[in-house]
Amino acid sequence: MDSGANVTRCTLFHTHSEDYRCVTIITVKRAAATFSVIGCIFMLFVIWIFHKYSSLAQKMIFCLTVAALFDGMAYLMGEVLPDGILCNFQAWWLTYFDWCSLAWVCCITLNLYINLVKEMRTERFEIAYHITAWGVPFCLSCLPLFGDYYGPAGAWCWISNEHMAWRFGIWYIPLFILIFLMMLCYSRIIYVAKKRASTWSGTYNPNREGSKVHVCF
């Protein structure tokens, strides 16, 4: 009887799943996820209605919106779940689409850097972007499944509290490394843009201007 009573415990506060603190966190999580899902649906509608999916930059924004939509759906899933198949699925889904969203942000940053700083056309990288942004997250999100590291993790399912090192290895350390690298990229982009603006002499470069149109539209 005791083990049956503990199958749906809120591990964040080490209490039952009906604890008001867990309920509050779940409610806030669902509210935030609802706004995220609505925003993503609106974005997809705008992209569809105005046919903004022709250039590579537009396609990448579309993919980011899709990833964010499914990521928001992950946070809308159920309440505190007991360790099992459903909990593992929720944890995998959350990890995968968290990574997909981050990967598309990184790819968009890289694409912008190559376009504006290196002044190169990036259409040939489209397949590589898709492999990176969908394939790498799939591999990373499946790794905890092999070791049964997914489970209840506070107010939702993710990598369980007993495997904190995996949380840092799978998510937190790569996250902060990528954020730092993106900050460097944007710093360089801003520096190059300001330098060109201050030294512009009035000559017209059709290749450069064409690449800018592809980036912006």
PDB file of C-alpha atoms in Angstrom, residues 1-187:
ATOM      1  CA  MET A   1       0.000   0.000   0.000  1.00  0.00           C
ATOM      2  CA  ASP A   2       2.836   2.391   0.830  1.00  0.00           C
ATOM      3  CA  SER A   3       4.527   1.992  -2.574  1.00  0.00           C
ATOM      4  CA  GLY A   4       1.211   2.566  -4.320  1.00  0.00           C
ATOM      5  CA  ALA A   5       0.673   5.768  -2.402  1.00  0.00           C
ATOM      6  CA  ASN A   6       4.035   7.135  -3.500  1.00  0.00           C
ATOM      7  CA  VAL A   7       3.804   6.555  -7.233  1.00  0.00           C
ATOM      8  CA  THR A   8       2.736  10.148  -7.953  1.00  0.00           C
ATOM      9  CA  ARG A   9       4.882  12.148  -5.563  1.00  0.00           C
ATOM     10  CA  CYS A  10       6.082  15.677  -6.229  1.00  0.00           C
ATOM     11  CA  THR A  11       9.832  15.162  -6.006  1.00  0.00           C
ATOM     12  CA  LEU A  12      10.491  18.908  -5.981  1.00  0.00           C
ATOM     13  CA  PHE A  13       9.107  19.220  -2.449  1.00  0.00           C
ATOM     14  CA  HIS A  14       9.198  15.513  -1.525  1.00  0.00           C
ATOM     15  CA  THR A  15       5.475  15.426  -0.944  1.00  0.00           C
ATOM     16  CA  HIS A  16       2.314  14.177  -2.669  1.00  0.00           C
ATOM     17  CA  SER A  17       1.325  15.496  -6.079  1.00  0.00           C
ATOM     18  CA  GLU A  18      -1.668  17.415  -4.659  1.00  0.00           C
ATOM     19  CA  ASP A  19       0.567  19.669  -2.566  1.00  0.00           C
ATOM     20  CA  TYR A  20      -0.462  23.280  -3.251  1.00  0.00           C
ATOM     21  CA  ARG A  21       3.107  24.267  -4.123  1.00  0.00           C
ATOM     22  CA  CYS A  22       3.317  21.662  -6.856  1.00  0.00           C
ATOM     23  CA  VAL A  23      -0.156  22.527  -8.091  1.00  0.00           C
ATOM     24  CA  THR A  24       0.825  26.210  -8.266  1.00  0.00           C
ATOM     25  CA  ILE A  25       3.978  25.474 -10.266  1.00  0.00           C
ATOM     26  CA  ILE A  26       2.063  23.214 -12.670  1.00  0.00           C
ATOM     27  CA  THR A  27      -0.613  25.891 -13.128  1.00  0.00           C
ATOM     28  CA  VAL A  28       1.975  28.583 -13.897  1.00  0.00           C
ATOM     29  CA  LYS A  29       3.767  26.183 -16.236  1.00  0.00           C
ATOM     30  CA  ARG A  30       0.585  25.446 -18.139  1.00  0.00           C
ATOM     31  CA  ALA A  31      -0.382  29.129 -18.336  1.00  0.00           C
ATOM     32  CA  ALA A  32       3.030  30.086 -19.766  1.00  0.00           C
ATOM     33  CA  ALA A  33       2.919  27.139 -22.175  1.00  0.00           C
ATOM     34  CA  THR A  34      -0.564  28.143 -23.316  1.00  0.00           C
ATOM     35  CA  PHE A  35       0.634  31.635 -24.253  1.00  0.00           C
ATOM     36  CA  SER A  36       3.619  30.082 -26.037  1.00  0.00           C
ATOM     37  CA  VAL A  37       1.450  27.687 -28.045  1.00  0.00           C
ATOM     38  CA  ILE A  38      -1.003  30.453 -28.982  1.00  0.00           C
ATOM     39  CA  GLY A  39       1.876  32.688 -30.066  1.00  0.00           C
ATOM     40  CA  CYS A  40       3.393  29.922 -32.196  1.00  0.00           C
ATOM     41  CA  ILE A  41       0.059  29.143 -33.855  1.00  0.00           C
ATOM     42  CA  PHE A  42      -0.385  32.836 -34.627  1.00  0.00           C
ATOM     43  CA  MET A  43       3.128  32.983 -36.107  1.00  0.00           C
ATOM     44  CA  LEU A  44       2.447  29.947 -38.300  1.00  0.00           C
ATOM     45  CA  PHE A  45      -0.813  31.515 -39.448  1.00  0.00           C
ATOM     46  CA  VAL A  46       0.976  34.749 -40.383  1.00  0.00           C
ATOM     47  CA  ILE A  47       3.688  32.804 -42.231  1.00  0.00           C
ATOM     48  CA  TRP A  48       1.036  30.868 -44.119  1.00  0.00           C
ATOM     49  CA  ILE A  49      -1.269  33.790 -44.922  1.00  0.00           C
ATOM     50  CA  PHE A  50       1.557  36.001 -46.229  1.00  0.00           C
ATOM     51  CA  HIS A  51       3.506  33.134 -47.847  1.00  0.00           C
ATOM     52  CA  LYS A  52       6.644  33.967 -45.876  1.00  0.00           C
ATOM     53  CA  TYR A  53       8.378  30.629 -46.438  1.00  0.00           C
ATOM     54  CA  SER A  54      10.288  31.060 -49.697  1.00  0.00           C
ATOM     55  CA  SER A  55      13.776  32.198 -48.645  1.00  0.00           C
ATOM     56  CA  LEU A  56      16.094  30.170 -46.425  1.00  0.00           C
ATOM     57  CA  ALA A  57      15.795  32.672 -43.552  1.00  0.00           C
ATOM     58  CA  GLN A  58      11.990  32.412 -43.657  1.00  0.00           C
ATOM     59  CA  LYS A  59      12.133  28.613 -43.734  1.00  0.00           C
ATOM     60  CA  MET A  60      14.402  28.618 -40.688  1.00  0.00           C
ATOM     61  CA  ILE A  61      12.025  30.883 -38.774  1.00  0.00           C
ATOM     62  CA  PHE A  62       9.177  28.550 -39.742  1.00  0.00           C
ATOM     63  CA  CYS A  63      11.113  25.531 -38.400  1.00  0.00           C
ATOM     64  CA  LEU A  64      11.932  27.378 -35.174  1.00  0.00           C
ATOM     65  CA  THR A  65       8.241  28.195 -34.716  1.00  0.00           C
ATOM     66  CA  VAL A  66       7.257  24.547 -35.245  1.00  0.00           C
ATOM     67  CA  ALA A  67       9.869  23.395 -32.726  1.00  0.00           C
ATOM     68  CA  ALA A  68       8.692  25.998 -30.197  1.00  0.00           C
ATOM     69  CA  LEU A  69       5.067  24.925 -30.746  1.00  0.00           C
ATOM     70  CA  PHE A  70       5.790  21.288 -29.893  1.00  0.00           C
ATOM     71  CA  ASP A  71       8.010  22.408 -27.022  1.00  0.00           C
ATOM     72  CA  GLY A  72       5.105  24.378 -25.584  1.00  0.00           C
ATOM     73  CA  MET A  73       2.881  21.324 -25.977  1.00  0.00           C
ATOM     74  CA  ALA A  74       5.372  19.358 -23.873  1.00  0.00           C
ATOM     75  CA  TYR A  75       4.889  21.787 -20.994  1.00  0.00           C
ATOM     76  CA  LEU A  76       1.112  21.466 -21.371  1.00  0.00           C
ATOM     77  CA  MET A  77       1.277  17.706 -20.803  1.00  0.00           C
ATOM     78  CA  GLY A  78      -0.377  16.136 -17.753  1.00  0.00           C
ATOM     79  CA  GLU A  79       0.275  16.543 -14.096  1.00  0.00           C
ATOM     80  CA  VAL A  80       2.931  14.900 -11.941  1.00  0.00           C
ATOM     81  CA  LEU A  81       3.350  11.433 -13.438  1.00  0.00           C
ATOM     82  CA  PRO A  82       4.684   8.262 -11.844  1.00  0.00           C
ATOM     83  CA  ASP A  83       7.882   6.787 -13.248  1.00  0.00           C
ATOM     84  CA  GLY A  84       6.992   4.736 -16.313  1.00  0.00           C
ATOM     85  CA  ILE A  85       6.521   4.801 -20.072  1.00  0.00           C
ATOM     86  CA  LEU A  86       4.323   7.922 -20.135  1.00  0.00           C
ATOM     87  CA  CYS A  87       6.702   9.830 -17.888  1.00  0.00           C
ATOM     88  CA  ASN A  88       9.668   8.781 -20.034  1.00  0.00           C
ATOM     89  CA  PHE A  89       7.849   9.895 -23.171  1.00  0.00           C
ATOM     90  CA  GLN A  90       7.057  13.293 -21.663  1.00  0.00           C
ATOM     91  CA  ALA A  91      10.691  13.696 -20.594  1.00  0.00           C
ATOM     92  CA  TRP A  92      11.994  12.682 -24.035  1.00  0.00           C
ATOM     93  CA  TRP A  93       9.523  14.993 -25.805  1.00  0.00           C
ATOM     94  CA  LEU A  94      10.554  17.912 -23.570  1.00  0.00           C
ATOM     95  CA  THR A  95      14.269  17.285 -24.060  1.00  0.00           C
ATOM     96  CA  TYR A  96      13.974  16.821 -27.811  1.00  0.00           C
ATOM     97  CA  PHE A  97      11.990  19.947 -28.592  1.00  0.00           C
ATOM     98  CA  ASP A  98      13.919  22.070 -26.083  1.00  0.00           C
ATOM     99  CA  TRP A  99      17.019  21.091 -28.021  1.00  0.00           C
ATOM    100  CA  CYS A 100      15.344  21.617 -31.404  1.00  0.00           C
ATOM    101  CA  SER A 101      14.336  25.147 -30.428  1.00  0.00           C
ATOM    102  CA  LEU A 102      17.850  25.929 -29.214  1.00  0.00           C
ATOM    103  CA  ALA A 103      19.431  24.332 -32.295  1.00  0.00           C
ATOM    104  CA  TRP A 104      17.322  26.403 -34.689  1.00  0.00           C
ATOM    105  CA  VAL A 105      18.223  29.595 -32.821  1.00  0.00           C
ATOM    106  CA  CYS A 106      21.895  28.633 -33.200  1.00  0.00           C
ATOM    107  CA  CYS A 107      21.466  27.843 -36.902  1.00  0.00           C
ATOM    108  CA  ILE A 108      19.717  31.163 -37.521  1.00  0.00           C
ATOM    109  CA  THR A 109      22.548  32.957 -35.724  1.00  0.00           C
ATOM    110  CA  LEU A 110      25.162  31.100 -37.767  1.00  0.00           C
ATOM    111  CA  ASN A 111      23.282  31.792 -40.981  1.00  0.00           C
ATOM    112  CA  LEU A 112      23.143  35.501 -40.161  1.00  0.00           C
ATOM    113  CA  TYR A 113      26.862  35.509 -39.331  1.00  0.00           C
ATOM    114  CA  ILE A 114      27.820  33.810 -42.603  1.00  0.00           C
ATOM    115  CA  ASN A 115      25.589  36.157 -44.606  1.00  0.00           C
ATOM    116  CA  LEU A 116      26.598  39.447 -43.049  1.00  0.00           C
ATOM    117  CA  VAL A 117      30.147  38.903 -41.827  1.00  0.00           C
ATOM    118  CA  LYS A 118      31.497  36.413 -44.385  1.00  0.00           C
ATOM    119  CA  GLU A 119      29.213  37.748 -47.155  1.00  0.00           C
ATOM    120  CA  MET A 120      28.442  34.259 -48.413  1.00  0.00           C
ATOM    121  CA  ARG A 121      25.203  32.802 -49.748  1.00  0.00           C
ATOM    122  CA  THR A 122      23.940  30.057 -47.451  1.00  0.00           C
ATOM    123  CA  GLU A 123      21.274  28.223 -49.462  1.00  0.00           C
ATOM    124  CA  ARG A 124      23.616  25.248 -49.886  1.00  0.00           C
ATOM    125  CA  PHE A 125      23.667  24.780 -46.100  1.00  0.00           C
ATOM    126  CA  GLU A 126      19.904  24.175 -45.818  1.00  0.00           C
ATOM    127  CA  ILE A 127      20.131  20.380 -45.573  1.00  0.00           C
ATOM    128  CA  ALA A 128      22.981  20.637 -43.064  1.00  0.00           C
ATOM    129  CA  TYR A 129      20.861  22.974 -40.933  1.00  0.00           C
ATOM    130  CA  HIS A 130      17.982  20.474 -40.901  1.00  0.00           C
ATOM    131  CA  ILE A 131      20.256  17.552 -40.030  1.00  0.00           C
ATOM    132  CA  THR A 132      21.801  19.567 -37.205  1.00  0.00           C
ATOM    133  CA  ALA A 133      18.604  21.057 -35.809  1.00  0.00           C
ATOM    134  CA  TRP A 134      16.469  17.884 -35.944  1.00  0.00           C
ATOM    135  CA  GLY A 135      19.021  15.059 -35.906  1.00  0.00           C
ATOM    136  CA  VAL A 136      21.444  16.110 -33.160  1.00  0.00           C
ATOM    137  CA  PRO A 137      18.609  16.815 -30.656  1.00  0.00           C
ATOM    138  CA  PHE A 138      17.144  13.387 -31.428  1.00  0.00           C
ATOM    139  CA  CYS A 139      20.418  11.670 -30.557  1.00  0.00           C
ATOM    140  CA  LEU A 140      20.897  13.713 -27.382  1.00  0.00           C
ATOM    141  CA  SER A 141      17.331  13.182 -26.172  1.00  0.00           C
ATOM    142  CA  CYS A 142      17.609   9.411 -26.670  1.00  0.00           C
ATOM    143  CA  LEU A 143      20.800   9.017 -24.607  1.00  0.00           C
ATOM    144  CA  PRO A 144      19.028   9.142 -21.191  1.00  0.00           C
ATOM    145  CA  LEU A 145      16.588   6.459 -22.382  1.00  0.00           C
ATOM    146  CA  PHE A 146      19.394   3.907 -22.670  1.00  0.00           C
ATOM    147  CA  GLY A 147      20.349   4.377 -19.035  1.00  0.00           C
ATOM    148  CA  ASP A 148      16.775   4.836 -17.753  1.00  0.00           C
ATOM    149  CA  TYR A 149      17.682   8.315 -16.486  1.00  0.00           C
ATOM    150  CA  TYR A 150      14.300   9.847 -17.263  1.00  0.00           C
ATOM    151  CA  GLY A 151      11.743  10.022 -14.479  1.00  0.00           C
ATOM    152  CA  PRO A 152       9.850  12.392 -12.163  1.00  0.00           C
ATOM    153  CA  ALA A 153      11.875  15.583 -11.751  1.00  0.00           C
ATOM    154  CA  GLY A 154       9.939  18.035  -9.648  1.00  0.00           C
ATOM    155  CA  ALA A 155       6.658  19.215 -11.149  1.00  0.00           C
ATOM    156  CA  TRP A 156       7.195  17.379 -14.450  1.00  0.00           C
ATOM    157  CA  CYS A 157       9.160  14.503 -15.951  1.00  0.00           C
ATOM    158  CA  TRP A 158      12.725  14.991 -17.094  1.00  0.00           C
ATOM    159  CA  ILE A 159      16.111  13.587 -16.035  1.00  0.00           C
ATOM    160  CA  SER A 160      15.482  12.394 -12.492  1.00  0.00           C
ATOM    161  CA  ASN A 161      17.014  14.008  -9.410  1.00  0.00           C
ATOM    162  CA  GLU A 162      19.349  11.037  -8.908  1.00  0.00           C
ATOM    163  CA  HIS A 163      21.195  11.848 -12.139  1.00  0.00           C
ATOM    164  CA  MET A 164      22.086  15.527 -11.797  1.00  0.00           C
ATOM    165  CA  ALA A 165      25.327  15.086 -13.764  1.00  0.00           C
ATOM    166  CA  TRP A 166      23.268  14.054 -16.795  1.00  0.00           C
ATOM    167  CA  ARG A 167      21.204  17.224 -16.535  1.00  0.00           C
ATOM    168  CA  PHE A 168      24.349  19.331 -16.768  1.00  0.00           C
ATOM    169  CA  GLY A 169      25.917  17.166 -19.477  1.00  0.00           C
ATOM    170  CA  ILE A 170      22.809  16.904 -21.657  1.00  0.00           C
ATOM    171  CA  TRP A 171      21.429  20.413 -21.222  1.00  0.00           C
ATOM    172  CA  TYR A 172      22.889  23.072 -18.924  1.00  0.00           C
ATOM    173  CA  ILE A 173      26.574  23.015 -19.947  1.00  0.00           C
ATOM    174  CA  PRO A 174      25.864  22.913 -23.724  1.00  0.00           C
ATOM    175  CA  LEU A 175      23.182  25.588 -23.238  1.00  0.00           C
ATOM    176  CA  PHE A 176      25.516  28.125 -21.644  1.00  0.00           C
ATOM    177  CA  ILE A 177      28.337  27.321 -24.080  1.00  0.00           C
ATOM    178  CA  LEU A 178      26.028  27.933 -27.038  1.00  0.00           C
ATOM    179  CA  ILE A 179      24.638  31.126 -25.510  1.00  0.00           C
ATOM    180  CA  PHE A 180      28.196  32.404 -25.047  1.00  0.00           C
ATOM    181  CA  LEU A 181      29.105  31.529 -28.653  1.00  0.00           C
ATOM    182  CA  MET A 182      25.965  33.239 -29.953  1.00  0.00           C
ATOM    183  CA  MET A 183      26.836  36.356 -27.957  1.00  0.00           C
ATOM    184  CA  LEU A 184      30.239  36.379 -29.649  1.00  0.00           C
ATOM    185  CA  CYS A 185      28.595  35.984 -33.055  1.00  0.00           C
ATOM    186  CA  TYR A 186      26.174  38.848 -32.497  1.00  0.00           C
ATOM    187  CA  SER A 187      28.953  41.046 -31.118  1.00  0.00           C
TER     188      SER A 187
END
